[in-house]
């Protein structure tokens, strides 16, 4: 499809709106917290939800975690603060070092685990906890179609079927302390998100986290798409239907912080209390 700026923006927002309705991601009167890292996908998520919020009858705010990553976090935090100020969006912010006394890179060295693995633990923990404690109904993330295909390839090959089954547009509340998570851009591509924010008149930081690791799966999916047009969309629609029995009710609560955990002490507390 060839669209002018005006009609592309309209097309994109209508697609997001229809997707939210189709999968019942947000109910009227709910409050949604958008995980806003400052990247193009989270910006596309924030802007598109904000543009349809009134019509759909919900509220949108933003949440940012300053992970303390050298040469990266400072820029992203400044950008997020600037955009939220410009848009008049309420921003909730957690400074990891200030509040919990460590950065993800420091914790990675202490725990002797890859920094992205520690970062994932920290983000999942804080996003869930803050969304619930701040009184929001849903946490929205900017995961796009290309991200989801990459996750699916990796998890399928590692036989992580339960993890794969959780990669849905809506992950419902499996425990009273676990906030429902939504992915409104599940069927939007990385390119569409970049075009949308640019055509809306926003620039976004192009610097990537220095710990970024490229798995190569996105390129594989794009090669298949070149050979078989429509592959990505068909794949993502299959992922929406994929099911596998999820463990329910075997969440414990962490003996240190009281947050949901599958073991006596949660992964976040293990990271926080790690010694060199
Ligand atoms: Fe965190 Fe790794 Fe992403 Fe950097 S690349 S933000 S360390 S998950
Ligand atoms: Zn804990």
PDB file of C-alpha atoms in Angstrom, residues 51 79 117 139 186 225 248 259:
ATOM      1  CA  UNK A  51      -4.226   9.162  20.212  1.00  0.00           C
ATOM      2  CA  UNK A  79      14.602  11.973  26.178  1.00  0.00           C
ATOM      3  CA  UNK A 117      19.630 -11.532  31.668  1.00  0.00           C
ATOM      4  CA  UNK A 139       1.038  -2.642  31.547  1.00  0.00           C
ATOM      5  CA  UNK A 186       1.856  -7.213  18.202  1.00  0.00           C
ATOM      6  CA  UNK A 225       9.387 -12.848   3.921  1.00  0.00           C
ATOM      7  CA  UNK A 248      -1.343 -21.835  37.470  1.00  0.00           C
ATOM      8  CA  UNK A 259       6.467 -10.288  45.327  1.00  0.00           C
TER       9      UNK A 259
END
